[in-house]
Tab-separated table of N, CA, C and O in Angstrom:
chain	number	residue	atom	x	y	z
A	242	MET	N	0.824	-1.167	0.000
A	242	MET	CA	0.000	0.000	0.000
A	242	MET	C	0.875	1.240	0.000
A	242	MET	O	1.860	1.312	0.698
A	243	SER	N	0.465	2.210	-0.741
A	243	SER	CA	1.228	3.452	-0.763
A	243	SER	C	0.706	4.394	0.317
A	243	SER	O	-0.320	4.155	0.940
A	244	ASP	N	1.397	5.478	0.496
A	244	ASP	CA	1.001	6.459	1.509
A	244	ASP	C	-0.252	7.237	1.110
A	244	ASP	O	-0.878	7.871	1.941
A	245	LEU	N	-0.609	7.185	-0.174
A	245	LEU	CA	-1.749	7.951	-0.649
A	245	LEU	C	-3.069	7.214	-0.505
A	245	LEU	O	-4.129	7.809	-0.677
A	246	ASP	N	-3.021	5.926	-0.230
A	246	ASP	CA	-4.256	5.172	-0.046
A	246	ASP	C	-4.911	5.589	1.274
A	246	ASP	O	-4.287	5.624	2.324
A	247	VAL	N	-6.173	5.905	1.183
A	247	VAL	CA	-6.903	6.355	2.360
A	247	VAL	C	-8.025	5.374	2.641
A	247	VAL	O	-8.746	4.971	1.741
A	248	GLN	N	-8.161	5.001	3.874
A	248	GLN	CA	-9.253	4.126	4.263
A	248	GLN	C	-10.405	4.981	4.773
A	248	GLN	O	-10.246	5.799	5.675
A	249	VAL	N	-11.559	4.802	4.173
A	249	VAL	CA	-12.737	5.546	4.572
A	249	VAL	C	-13.512	4.687	5.563
A	249	VAL	O	-13.858	3.544	5.255
A	250	PRO	N	-13.775	5.205	6.740
A	250	PRO	CA	-14.543	4.411	7.709
A	250	PRO	C	-15.979	4.245	7.233
A	250	PRO	O	-16.486	5.021	6.421
A	251	THR	N	-16.625	3.240	7.748
A	251	THR	CA	-18.017	2.999	7.373
A	251	THR	C	-18.887	4.146	7.886
A	251	THR	O	-18.542	4.819	8.855
A	252	ALA	N	-19.984	4.359	7.217
A	252	ALA	CA	-20.867	5.462	7.586
A	252	ALA	C	-21.474	5.191	8.953
A	252	ALA	O	-21.945	4.098	9.239
A	253	PHE	N	-21.451	6.203	9.787
A	253	PHE	CA	-22.004	6.107	11.138
A	253	PHE	C	-23.011	7.231	11.324
A	253	PHE	O	-22.700	8.398	11.097
A	254	ASP	N	-24.216	6.880	11.691
A	254	ASP	CA	-25.253	7.875	11.916
A	254	ASP	C	-25.430	8.063	13.419
A	254	ASP	O	-25.979	7.196	14.101
A	255	PRO	N	-24.981	9.196	13.981
A	255	PRO	CA	-25.089	9.397	15.427
A	255	PRO	C	-26.531	9.587	15.897
A	255	PRO	O	-26.827	9.442	17.068
A	256	PHE	N	-27.442	9.905	14.967
A	256	PHE	CA	-28.824	10.126	15.340
A	256	PHE	C	-29.716	8.950	14.980
A	256	PHE	O	-30.933	9.089	14.941
A	257	ALA	N	-29.131	7.796	14.722
A	257	ALA	CA	-29.918	6.640	14.298
A	257	ALA	C	-30.900	6.222	15.384
A	257	ALA	O	-32.065	5.949	15.105
A	258	ASP	N	-30.456	6.161	16.653
A	258	ASP	CA	-31.359	5.734	17.704
A	258	ASP	C	-32.381	6.817	18.031
A	258	ASP	O	-33.451	6.530	18.535
A	259	ALA	N	-32.108	8.082	17.719
A	259	ALA	CA	-33.096	9.136	17.931
A	259	ALA	C	-34.220	9.039	16.906
A	259	ALA	O	-35.347	9.444	17.180
A	260	ASN	N	-33.928	8.489	15.739
A	260	ASN	CA	-34.942	8.342	14.704
A	260	ASN	C	-35.783	7.080	14.888
A	260	ASN	O	-36.821	6.941	14.260
A	261	ALA	N	-35.323	6.170	15.710
A	261	ALA	CA	-36.066	4.931	15.926
A	261	ALA	C	-37.372	5.242	16.655
A	261	ALA	O	-37.422	6.075	17.551
A	262	GLU	N	-38.435	4.552	16.283
A	262	GLU	CA	-39.739	4.830	16.863
A	262	GLU	C	-39.838	4.375	18.308
A	262	GLU	O	-40.508	4.992	19.113
A	263	ASP	N	-39.158	3.304	18.669
A	263	ASP	CA	-39.286	2.760	20.015
A	263	ASP	C	-38.319	3.404	21.004
A	263	ASP	O	-38.294	3.041	22.164
A	264	SER	N	-37.518	4.361	20.564
A	264	SER	CA	-36.532	4.964	21.461
A	264	SER	C	-37.165	5.913	22.458
A	264	SER	O	-36.576	6.223	23.477
A	265	GLY	N	-38.362	6.427	22.160
A	265	GLY	CA	-39.017	7.359	23.067
A	265	GLY	C	-38.525	8.777	22.892
A	265	GLY	O	-38.840	9.642	23.682
A	266	ALA	N	-37.719	9.044	21.875
A	266	ALA	CA	-37.231	10.398	21.647
A	266	ALA	C	-38.378	11.271	21.206
A	266	ALA	O	-39.177	10.900	20.364
A	267	GLY	N	-38.484	12.434	21.814
A	267	GLY	CA	-39.565	13.341	21.484
A	267	GLY	C	-40.863	12.995	22.184
A	267	GLY	O	-41.877	13.628	21.951
A	268	ALA	N	-40.836	11.983	23.051
A	268	ALA	CA	-42.046	11.599	23.743
A	268	ALA	C	-42.395	12.608	24.826
A	268	ALA	O	-43.554	12.785	25.163
A	269	LYS	N	-41.392	13.283	25.376
A	269	LYS	CA	-41.646	14.278	26.403
A	269	LYS	C	-42.109	15.569	25.744
A	269	LYS	O	-41.594	15.986	24.723
A	270	GLU	N	-43.070	16.183	26.369
A	270	GLU	CA	-43.530	17.468	25.888
A	270	GLU	C	-42.984	18.520	26.838
A	270	GLU	O	-43.168	18.432	28.043
A	271	TYR	N	-42.322	19.507	26.290
A	271	TYR	CA	-41.675	20.526	27.091
A	271	TYR	C	-42.495	21.805	27.081
A	271	TYR	O	-43.139	22.137	26.101
A	272	VAL	N	-42.435	22.524	28.189
A	272	VAL	CA	-43.021	23.849	28.280
A	272	VAL	C	-41.888	24.833	28.044
A	272	VAL	O	-40.878	24.804	28.735
A	273	HIS	N	-42.038	25.681	27.042
A	273	HIS	CA	-41.001	26.639	26.685
A	273	HIS	C	-41.358	28.001	27.266
A	273	HIS	O	-42.427	28.549	26.980
A	274	ILE	N	-40.438	28.532	28.066
A	274	ILE	CA	-40.603	29.862	28.640
A	274	ILE	C	-39.473	30.710	28.075
A	274	ILE	O	-38.302	30.451	28.349
A	275	ARG	N	-39.831	31.707	27.272
A	275	ARG	CA	-38.832	32.510	26.578
A	275	ARG	C	-39.054	33.986	26.853
A	275	ARG	O	-40.151	34.400	27.204
A	276	VAL	N	-37.994	34.755	26.642
A	276	VAL	CA	-38.097	36.206	26.751
A	276	VAL	C	-37.718	36.808	25.404
A	276	VAL	O	-36.806	36.327	24.740
A	277	GLN	N	-38.491	37.806	24.959
A	277	GLN	CA	-38.210	38.502	23.712
A	277	GLN	C	-37.920	39.954	24.052
A	277	GLN	O	-38.671	40.577	24.800
A	278	GLN	N	-36.832	40.476	23.517
A	278	GLN	CA	-36.461	41.865	23.758
A	278	GLN	C	-37.262	42.782	22.849
A	278	GLN	O	-37.389	42.519	21.662
A	279	ARG	N	-37.791	43.831	23.413
A	279	ARG	CA	-38.522	44.830	22.637
A	279	ARG	C	-37.693	46.102	22.603
A	279	ARG	O	-36.484	46.043	22.556
A	280	ASN	N	-38.332	47.238	22.642
A	280	ASN	CA	-37.635	48.523	22.570
A	280	ASN	C	-36.913	48.820	23.884
A	280	ASN	O	-37.537	48.819	24.942
A	281	GLY	N	-35.612	49.092	23.812
A	281	GLY	CA	-34.860	49.468	25.001
A	281	GLY	C	-34.870	48.395	26.063
A	281	GLY	O	-34.415	47.282	25.849
A	282	ARG	N	-35.420	48.727	27.222
A	282	ARG	CA	-35.450	47.785	28.339
A	282	ARG	C	-36.737	46.970	28.373
A	282	ARG	O	-36.924	46.143	29.267
A	283	LYS	N	-37.609	47.198	27.462
A	283	LYS	CA	-38.891	46.486	27.442
A	283	LYS	C	-38.681	45.045	26.974
A	283	LYS	O	-37.900	44.780	26.076
A	284	SER	N	-39.396	44.124	27.598
A	284	SER	CA	-39.288	42.721	27.194
A	284	SER	C	-40.654	42.059	27.326
A	284	SER	O	-41.573	42.574	27.941
A	285	LEU	N	-40.733	40.878	26.749
A	285	LEU	CA	-41.970	40.124	26.676
A	285	LEU	C	-41.650	38.667	26.981
A	285	LEU	O	-40.738	38.099	26.388
A	286	THR	N	-42.368	38.060	27.907
A	286	THR	CA	-42.168	36.658	28.255
A	286	THR	C	-43.263	35.830	27.594
A	286	THR	O	-44.441	36.159	27.709
A	287	THR	N	-42.870	34.751	26.902
A	287	THR	CA	-43.841	33.877	26.255
A	287	THR	C	-43.773	32.488	26.878
A	287	THR	O	-42.693	31.998	27.203
A	288	VAL	N	-44.933	31.873	27.035
A	288	VAL	CA	-45.048	30.520	27.588
A	288	VAL	C	-45.827	29.699	26.580
A	288	VAL	O	-46.958	30.046	26.229
A	289	GLN	N	-45.233	28.606	26.120
A	289	GLN	CA	-45.924	27.734	25.175
A	289	GLN	C	-45.637	26.282	25.528
A	289	GLN	O	-44.680	25.984	26.213
A	290	GLY	N	-46.504	25.410	25.071
A	290	GLY	CA	-46.304	23.982	25.281
A	290	GLY	C	-47.072	23.407	26.446
A	290	GLY	O	-46.868	22.245	26.808
A	291	LEU	N	-47.951	24.197	27.051
A	291	LEU	CA	-48.784	23.635	28.112
A	291	LEU	C	-49.774	22.649	27.503
A	291	LEU	O	-50.115	22.739	26.327
A	292	LYS	N	-50.243	21.725	28.298
A	292	LYS	CA	-51.189	20.725	27.802
A	292	LYS	C	-52.493	21.386	27.388
A	292	LYS	O	-52.898	22.408	27.919
A	293	LYS	N	-53.156	20.777	26.425
A	293	LYS	CA	-54.403	21.320	25.880
A	293	LYS	C	-55.525	21.321	26.916
A	293	LYS	O	-56.448	22.110	26.827
A	294	GLU	N	-55.430	20.443	27.907
A	294	GLU	CA	-56.511	20.319	28.880
A	294	GLU	C	-56.571	21.485	29.862
A	294	GLU	O	-57.582	21.689	30.521
A	295	PHE	N	-55.489	22.278	29.947
A	295	PHE	CA	-55.471	23.429	30.842
A	295	PHE	C	-56.180	24.608	30.199
A	295	PHE	O	-56.112	24.812	28.988
A	296	SER	N	-56.821	25.407	31.015
A	296	SER	CA	-57.465	26.626	30.534
A	296	SER	C	-56.420	27.746	30.546
A	296	SER	O	-55.994	28.198	31.606
A	297	TYR	N	-56.025	28.160	29.367
A	297	TYR	CA	-54.986	29.183	29.251
A	297	TYR	C	-55.440	30.509	29.855
A	297	TYR	O	-54.648	31.227	30.451
A	298	ASN	N	-56.706	30.829	29.718
A	298	ASN	CA	-57.208	32.092	30.256
A	298	ASN	C	-57.168	32.119	31.780
A	298	ASN	O	-56.853	33.141	32.379
A	299	LYS	N	-57.462	31.000	32.426
A	299	LYS	CA	-57.397	30.943	33.887
A	299	LYS	C	-55.957	31.015	34.373
A	299	LYS	O	-55.656	31.673	35.372
A	300	ILE	N	-55.051	30.338	33.671
A	300	ILE	CA	-53.633	30.398	34.035
A	300	ILE	C	-53.125	31.819	33.865
A	300	ILE	O	-52.406	32.346	34.724
A	301	LEU	N	-53.504	32.469	32.766
A	301	LEU	CA	-53.092	33.850	32.518
A	301	LEU	C	-53.616	34.773	33.615
A	301	LEU	O	-52.884	35.632	34.111
A	302	LYS	N	-54.852	34.586	34.008
A	302	LYS	CA	-55.442	35.427	35.056
A	302	LYS	C	-54.662	35.289	36.361
A	302	LYS	O	-54.358	36.284	37.027
A	303	ASP	N	-54.285	34.061	36.717
A	303	ASP	CA	-53.515	33.839	37.942
A	303	ASP	C	-52.106	34.420	37.832
A	303	ASP	O	-51.586	34.986	38.798
A	304	LEU	N	-51.477	34.271	36.662
A	304	LEU	CA	-50.127	34.819	36.468
A	304	LEU	C	-50.142	36.342	36.567
A	304	LEU	O	-49.267	36.936	37.204
A	305	LYS	N	-51.122	36.971	35.952
A	305	LYS	CA	-51.213	38.426	35.991
A	305	LYS	C	-51.420	38.930	37.412
A	305	LYS	O	-50.813	39.906	37.841
A	306	LYS	N	-52.259	38.241	38.155
A	306	LYS	CA	-52.533	38.656	39.526
A	306	LYS	C	-51.324	38.424	40.427
A	306	LYS	O	-51.005	39.243	41.288
A	307	GLU	N	-50.631	37.314	40.217
A	307	GLU	CA	-49.483	36.960	41.059
A	307	GLU	C	-48.297	37.897	40.841
A	307	GLU	O	-47.631	38.291	41.801
A	308	PHE	N	-48.021	38.249	39.585
A	308	PHE	CA	-46.806	39.004	39.268
A	308	PHE	C	-47.065	40.467	38.951
A	308	PHE	O	-46.136	41.192	38.573
A	309	CYS	N	-48.308	40.938	39.085
A	309	CYS	CA	-48.655	42.337	38.842
A	309	CYS	C	-48.157	42.815	37.479
A	309	CYS	O	-47.422	43.809	37.374
A	310	CYS	N	-48.511	42.088	36.444
A	310	CYS	CA	-48.133	42.476	35.091
A	310	CYS	C	-49.323	42.229	34.171
A	310	CYS	O	-50.294	41.594	34.560
A	311	ASN	N	-49.244	42.752	32.965
A	311	ASN	CA	-50.303	42.553	31.992
A	311	ASN	C	-49.931	41.398	31.074
A	311	ASN	O	-48.758	41.030	30.976
A	312	GLY	N	-50.901	40.816	30.400
A	312	GLY	CA	-50.614	39.710	29.507
A	312	GLY	C	-51.804	39.370	28.648
A	312	GLY	O	-52.898	39.915	28.821
A	313	THR	N	-51.580	38.442	27.728
A	313	THR	CA	-52.632	38.015	26.812
A	313	THR	C	-52.347	36.603	26.324
A	313	THR	O	-51.232	36.103	26.448
A	314	VAL	N	-53.379	35.971	25.759
A	314	VAL	CA	-53.235	34.668	25.126
A	314	VAL	C	-53.349	34.887	23.625
A	314	VAL	O	-54.323	35.474	23.153
A	315	VAL	N	-52.333	34.433	22.883
A	315	VAL	CA	-52.281	34.623	21.438
A	315	VAL	C	-52.397	33.267	20.765
A	315	VAL	O	-51.761	32.298	21.182
A	316	GLN	N	-53.218	33.195	19.720
A	316	GLN	CA	-53.365	31.960	18.944
A	316	GLN	C	-52.418	32.021	17.755
A	316	GLN	O	-52.556	32.871	16.894
A	317	ASP	N	-51.439	31.118	17.724
A	317	ASP	CA	-50.467	31.051	16.628
A	317	ASP	C	-50.775	29.827	15.786
A	317	ASP	O	-51.046	28.752	16.334
A	318	PRO	N	-50.734	29.935	14.442
A	318	PRO	CA	-51.067	28.774	13.611
A	318	PRO	C	-50.093	27.608	13.770
A	318	PRO	O	-50.498	26.449	13.701
A	319	GLU	N	-48.814	27.885	14.003
A	319	GLU	CA	-47.826	26.805	14.147
A	319	GLU	C	-47.699	26.327	15.585
A	319	GLU	O	-47.593	25.131	15.848
A	320	LEU	N	-47.690	27.250	16.545
A	320	LEU	CA	-47.382	26.917	17.934
A	320	LEU	C	-48.611	26.664	18.791
A	320	LEU	O	-48.494	26.207	19.919
A	321	GLY	N	-49.782	26.994	18.296
A	321	GLY	CA	-50.983	26.848	19.089
A	321	GLY	C	-51.178	28.069	19.969
A	321	GLY	O	-50.851	29.185	19.584
A	322	GLN	N	-51.675	27.864	21.181
A	322	GLN	CA	-51.891	28.981	22.086
A	322	GLN	C	-50.599	29.315	22.824
A	322	GLN	O	-49.907	28.425	23.303
A	323	VAL	N	-50.319	30.620	22.911
A	323	VAL	CA	-49.118	31.104	23.575
A	323	VAL	C	-49.525	32.187	24.564
A	323	VAL	O	-50.276	33.103	24.225
A	324	ILE	N	-49.032	32.084	25.800
A	324	ILE	CA	-49.285	33.111	26.803
A	324	ILE	C	-48.163	34.135	26.715
A	324	ILE	O	-46.987	33.775	26.729
A	325	GLN	N	-48.534	35.411	26.641
A	325	GLN	CA	-47.550	36.492	26.609
A	325	GLN	C	-47.732	37.356	27.846
A	325	GLN	O	-48.849	37.757	28.158
A	326	LEU	N	-46.612	37.642	28.529
A	326	LEU	CA	-46.625	38.492	29.716
A	326	LEU	C	-45.651	39.642	29.535
A	326	LEU	O	-44.610	39.477	28.889
A	327	GLN	N	-45.963	40.785	30.132
A	327	GLN	CA	-45.059	41.921	30.069
A	327	GLN	C	-43.906	41.711	31.036
A	327	GLN	O	-44.089	41.222	32.145
A	328	GLY	N	-42.714	42.076	30.596
A	328	GLY	CA	-41.541	42.004	31.454
A	328	GLY	C	-40.855	40.652	31.393
A	328	GLY	O	-41.334	39.712	30.762
A	329	ASP	N	-39.711	40.569	32.065
A	329	ASP	CA	-38.950	39.319	32.129
A	329	ASP	C	-39.443	38.528	33.336
A	329	ASP	O	-39.022	38.753	34.464
A	330	GLN	N	-40.347	37.597	33.108
A	330	GLN	CA	-40.988	36.819	34.173
A	330	GLN	C	-40.587	35.355	34.133
A	330	GLN	O	-41.311	34.505	34.632
A	331	ARG	N	-39.438	35.026	33.540
A	331	ARG	CA	-39.064	33.617	33.346
A	331	ARG	C	-38.980	32.849	34.651
A	331	ARG	O	-39.579	31.773	34.787
A	332	LYS	N	-38.242	33.365	35.636
A	332	LYS	CA	-38.098	32.649	36.909
A	332	LYS	C	-39.436	32.549	37.635
A	332	LYS	O	-39.774	31.498	38.182
A	333	ASN	N	-40.172	33.644	37.631
A	333	ASN	CA	-41.467	33.651	38.314
A	333	ASN	C	-42.424	32.629	37.701
A	333	ASN	O	-43.081	31.877	38.426
A	334	VAL	N	-42.495	32.603	36.387
A	334	VAL	CA	-43.417	31.688	35.705
A	334	VAL	C	-43.004	30.241	35.936
A	334	VAL	O	-43.850	29.379	36.193
A	335	SER	N	-41.708	29.965	35.866
A	335	SER	CA	-41.269	28.576	36.041
A	335	SER	C	-41.578	28.077	37.449
A	335	SER	O	-42.084	26.961	37.615
A	336	THR	N	-41.304	28.875	38.475
A	336	THR	CA	-41.612	28.429	39.835
A	336	THR	C	-43.121	28.326	40.043
A	336	THR	O	-43.594	27.400	40.710
A	337	PHE	N	-43.890	29.246	39.459
A	337	PHE	CA	-45.337	29.203	39.576
A	337	PHE	C	-45.895	27.929	38.959
A	337	PHE	O	-46.727	27.244	39.564
A	338	LEU	N	-45.434	27.605	37.760
A	338	LEU	CA	-45.947	26.413	37.076
A	338	LEU	C	-45.566	25.136	37.812
A	338	LEU	O	-46.364	24.197	37.897
A	339	VAL	N	-44.372	25.089	38.364
A	339	VAL	CA	-43.941	23.886	39.088
A	339	VAL	C	-44.740	23.723	40.370
A	339	VAL	O	-45.169	22.618	40.713
A	340	GLN	N	-44.981	24.820	41.082
A	340	GLN	CA	-45.688	24.728	42.364
A	340	GLN	C	-47.191	24.522	42.197
A	340	GLN	O	-47.783	23.720	42.899
A	341	VAL	N	-47.796	25.227	41.266
A	341	VAL	CA	-49.253	25.216	41.172
A	341	VAL	C	-49.762	24.102	40.253
A	341	VAL	O	-50.642	23.336	40.605
A	342	ILE	N	-49.180	24.017	39.053
A	342	ILE	CA	-49.708	23.089	38.063
A	342	ILE	C	-49.038	21.726	38.150
A	342	ILE	O	-49.607	20.720	37.778
A	343	VAL	N	-47.842	21.657	38.648
A	343	VAL	CA	-47.052	20.434	38.732
A	343	VAL	C	-46.934	19.810	37.351
A	343	VAL	O	-47.618	18.866	36.984
A	344	ILE	N	-46.037	20.393	36.573
A	344	ILE	CA	-45.817	19.966	35.177
A	344	ILE	C	-45.247	18.576	35.167
A	344	ILE	O	-44.354	18.214	35.843
């Protein structure tokens, strides 16, 4: 063999077990709590991924009362219902959801 011969390793797919149906990948549903920057110091907190069985309006009412902020429920064609709150409420919302709703 000369020095120019190169051995190519066999193809390896690192995501093969993630694509398998029985692996359970993607079986967990996550609640996404994000912050979006607006003008200057203004920000917006969004909560998506809650189960369909929960009443988004009741959760929003409790969040608004608990954190003294304004908010709304927005219907998005791709994401479904999304709760929007004024300000950076990520820590507050996460602790509230864990304590009250028990995700």
